[in-house]
Amino acid sequence: MSKLTHPYVDGFVAAVPSANKDAFIEHARAAAVVFKEHGALRVVECWGDDVPEGEVTSFPMAVKRKDDESVIFSWIEWPSRAVRDEAMPKVMQDPRLQMDVNPMPFDGKRLIFGGFKSIIDE
């Protein structure tokens, strides 16, 4: 990535049933193809490995993780917010991502997401 440009990033945190890890990977791979076709530069999916419980706040607390769940941390890099804003409605309407074709293997109500302007990329 050029240091002269700063991508726009969509970030995600969710709790996924640990038994659904393979289904989540399949779901995420299919989604990554669609996001990249619509302009995403990179899609990164991470499965929690060292995600401690907090006393005041933490990833597990934020997504109300249950004992049989793992925390995922993901992000999508876009060249700009404008590209992301144009692509996202198309991504959401893409037939390959509809619930009957590619259902989310986790509780989407506990998915945390947001868009971020990158300010340092070193």
mmCIF file of C-alpha atoms in Angstrom:
data_model
loop_
_atom_site.group_PDB
_atom_site.id
_atom_site.type_symbol
_atom_site.label_atom_id
_atom_site.label_comp_id
_atom_site.label_asym_id
_atom_site.label_seq_id
_atom_site.Cartn_x
_atom_site.Cartn_y
_atom_site.Cartn_z
ATOM 1 C CA MET A 1 0.000 0.000 0.000
ATOM 2 C CA SER A 2 1.391 3.360 -0.958
ATOM 3 C CA LYS A 3 2.266 5.546 1.993
ATOM 4 C CA LEU A 4 0.850 8.510 0.050
ATOM 5 C CA THR A 5 -2.682 7.168 0.276
ATOM 6 C CA HIS A 6 -4.686 6.185 3.313
ATOM 7 C CA PRO A 7 -7.404 3.614 2.743
ATOM 8 C CA TYR A 8 -10.869 3.783 4.246
ATOM 9 C CA VAL A 9 -11.504 0.837 6.561
ATOM 10 C CA ASP A 10 -14.687 -0.926 7.612
ATOM 11 C CA GLY A 11 -14.068 -2.773 10.888
ATOM 12 C CA PHE A 12 -16.038 -5.631 12.417
ATOM 13 C CA VAL A 13 -16.115 -7.566 15.692
ATOM 14 C CA ALA A 14 -18.531 -10.426 16.368
ATOM 15 C CA ALA A 15 -19.023 -13.584 18.390
ATOM 16 C CA VAL A 16 -19.163 -16.767 16.323
ATOM 17 C CA PRO A 17 -20.060 -20.200 17.705
ATOM 18 C CA SER A 18 -16.740 -22.039 17.822
ATOM 19 C CA ALA A 19 -18.393 -25.062 16.189
ATOM 20 C CA ASN A 20 -19.171 -22.822 13.175
ATOM 21 C CA LYS A 21 -15.548 -21.907 12.420
ATOM 22 C CA ASP A 22 -15.459 -23.747 9.087
ATOM 23 C CA ALA A 23 -18.864 -22.331 8.084
ATOM 24 C CA PHE A 24 -17.647 -18.847 9.031
ATOM 25 C CA ILE A 25 -14.520 -19.235 6.891
ATOM 26 C CA GLU A 26 -16.647 -20.357 3.940
ATOM 27 C CA HIS A 27 -19.064 -17.448 4.480
ATOM 28 C CA ALA A 28 -16.223 -14.942 4.765
ATOM 29 C CA ARG A 29 -14.391 -16.219 1.680
ATOM 30 C CA ALA A 30 -17.534 -15.907 -0.428
ATOM 31 C CA ALA A 31 -18.148 -12.400 0.895
ATOM 32 C CA ALA A 32 -14.527 -11.375 0.269
ATOM 33 C CA VAL A 33 -14.900 -12.199 -3.425
ATOM 34 C CA VAL A 34 -17.942 -9.931 -3.670
ATOM 35 C CA PHE A 35 -16.347 -7.069 -1.731
ATOM 36 C CA LYS A 36 -13.226 -7.196 -3.913
ATOM 37 C CA GLU A 37 -15.293 -7.287 -7.111
ATOM 38 C CA HIS A 38 -16.880 -4.038 -5.945
ATOM 39 C CA GLY A 39 -13.617 -2.245 -5.207
ATOM 40 C CA ALA A 40 -12.285 -3.450 -1.850
ATOM 41 C CA LEU A 41 -8.500 -3.581 -1.779
ATOM 42 C CA ARG A 42 -8.244 -6.208 0.920
ATOM 43 C CA VAL A 43 -10.491 -8.269 3.197
ATOM 44 C CA VAL A 44 -8.993 -9.626 6.431
ATOM 45 C CA GLU A 45 -10.746 -12.083 8.764
ATOM 46 C CA CYS A 46 -9.166 -12.992 12.109
ATOM 47 C CA TRP A 47 -10.230 -15.722 14.547
ATOM 48 C CA GLY A 48 -9.681 -14.891 18.226
ATOM 49 C CA ASP A 49 -6.639 -16.555 19.750
ATOM 50 C CA ASP A 50 -5.697 -14.425 22.770
ATOM 51 C CA VAL A 51 -8.809 -12.376 23.557
ATOM 52 C CA PRO A 52 -9.028 -11.834 27.316
ATOM 53 C CA GLU A 53 -12.149 -11.050 29.302
ATOM 54 C CA GLY A 54 -12.123 -7.535 30.670
ATOM 55 C CA GLU A 55 -13.300 -6.072 33.934
ATOM 56 C CA VAL A 56 -14.762 -2.889 32.450
ATOM 57 C CA THR A 57 -14.747 -3.539 28.705
ATOM 58 C CA SER A 58 -13.292 -6.049 26.252
ATOM 59 C CA PHE A 59 -13.985 -7.647 22.897
ATOM 60 C CA PRO A 60 -15.830 -10.585 24.541
ATOM 61 C CA MET A 61 -17.967 -8.218 26.610
ATOM 62 C CA ALA A 62 -18.697 -5.963 23.652
ATOM 63 C CA VAL A 63 -20.165 -8.815 21.594
ATOM 64 C CA LYS A 64 -21.675 -10.651 24.585
ATOM 65 C CA ARG A 65 -19.558 -13.715 23.808
ATOM 66 C CA LYS A 66 -20.915 -16.977 25.210
ATOM 67 C CA ASP A 67 -18.727 -19.814 26.519
ATOM 68 C CA ASP A 68 -19.035 -21.784 23.273
ATOM 69 C CA GLU A 69 -18.172 -18.805 21.027
ATOM 70 C CA SER A 70 -15.027 -17.182 19.669
ATOM 71 C CA VAL A 71 -14.459 -13.518 18.861
ATOM 72 C CA ILE A 72 -13.690 -12.560 15.270
ATOM 73 C CA PHE A 73 -12.020 -9.320 14.254
ATOM 74 C CA SER A 74 -12.218 -8.302 10.612
ATOM 75 C CA TRP A 75 -11.636 -5.383 8.329
ATOM 76 C CA ILE A 76 -12.125 -4.374 4.736
ATOM 77 C CA GLU A 77 -9.805 -1.838 3.142
ATOM 78 C CA TRP A 78 -11.187 0.470 0.463
ATOM 79 C CA PRO A 79 -9.319 3.045 -1.630
ATOM 80 C CA SER A 80 -11.655 5.734 -0.259
ATOM 81 C CA ARG A 81 -14.941 6.261 1.518
ATOM 82 C CA ALA A 82 -16.487 7.291 -1.791
ATOM 83 C CA VAL A 83 -15.616 3.901 -3.321
ATOM 84 C CA ARG A 84 -16.982 2.144 -0.239
ATOM 85 C CA ASP A 85 -20.184 4.188 -0.211
ATOM 86 C CA GLU A 86 -20.815 3.412 -3.872
ATOM 87 C CA ALA A 87 -20.001 -0.285 -3.480
ATOM 88 C CA MET A 88 -21.835 -1.146 -0.269
ATOM 89 C CA PRO A 89 -25.424 -1.047 -1.640
ATOM 90 C CA LYS A 90 -24.301 -3.247 -4.542
ATOM 91 C CA VAL A 91 -22.588 -5.665 -2.166
ATOM 92 C CA MET A 92 -25.672 -5.903 0.042
ATOM 93 C CA GLN A 93 -27.879 -6.626 -2.999
ATOM 94 C CA ASP A 94 -25.505 -9.182 -4.521
ATOM 95 C CA PRO A 95 -27.356 -12.524 -4.855
ATOM 96 C CA ARG A 96 -24.289 -14.426 -3.585
ATOM 97 C CA LEU A 97 -24.618 -12.753 -0.173
ATOM 98 C CA GLN A 98 -28.345 -13.209 0.396
ATOM 99 C CA MET A 99 -29.287 -15.104 3.555
ATOM 100 C CA ASP A 100 -30.777 -18.055 1.647
ATOM 101 C CA VAL A 101 -27.521 -18.511 -0.296
ATOM 102 C CA ASN A 102 -24.842 -17.494 2.230
ATOM 103 C CA PRO A 103 -26.367 -17.291 5.733
ATOM 104 C CA MET A 104 -24.345 -15.699 8.519
ATOM 105 C CA PRO A 105 -23.110 -18.498 10.817
ATOM 106 C CA PHE A 106 -23.388 -16.180 13.838
ATOM 107 C CA ASP A 107 -25.813 -13.786 15.528
ATOM 108 C CA GLY A 108 -25.721 -10.635 13.395
ATOM 109 C CA LYS A 109 -27.405 -8.663 16.177
ATOM 110 C CA ARG A 110 -24.133 -8.845 18.120
ATOM 111 C CA LEU A 111 -21.965 -7.728 15.195
ATOM 112 C CA ILE A 112 -20.187 -4.445 15.846
ATOM 113 C CA PHE A 113 -19.151 -2.502 12.753
ATOM 114 C CA GLY A 114 -18.095 0.928 11.647
ATOM 115 C CA GLY A 115 -16.189 2.881 9.005
ATOM 116 C CA PHE A 116 -12.875 4.525 9.799
ATOM 117 C CA LYS A 117 -10.583 7.030 8.113
ATOM 118 C CA SER A 118 -7.029 5.768 8.409
ATOM 119 C CA ILE A 119 -4.714 8.403 9.845
ATOM 120 C CA ILE A 120 -1.445 6.455 10.135
ATOM 121 C CA ASP A 121 -0.291 3.730 7.747
ATOM 122 C CA GLU A 122 3.358 2.926 8.485
#
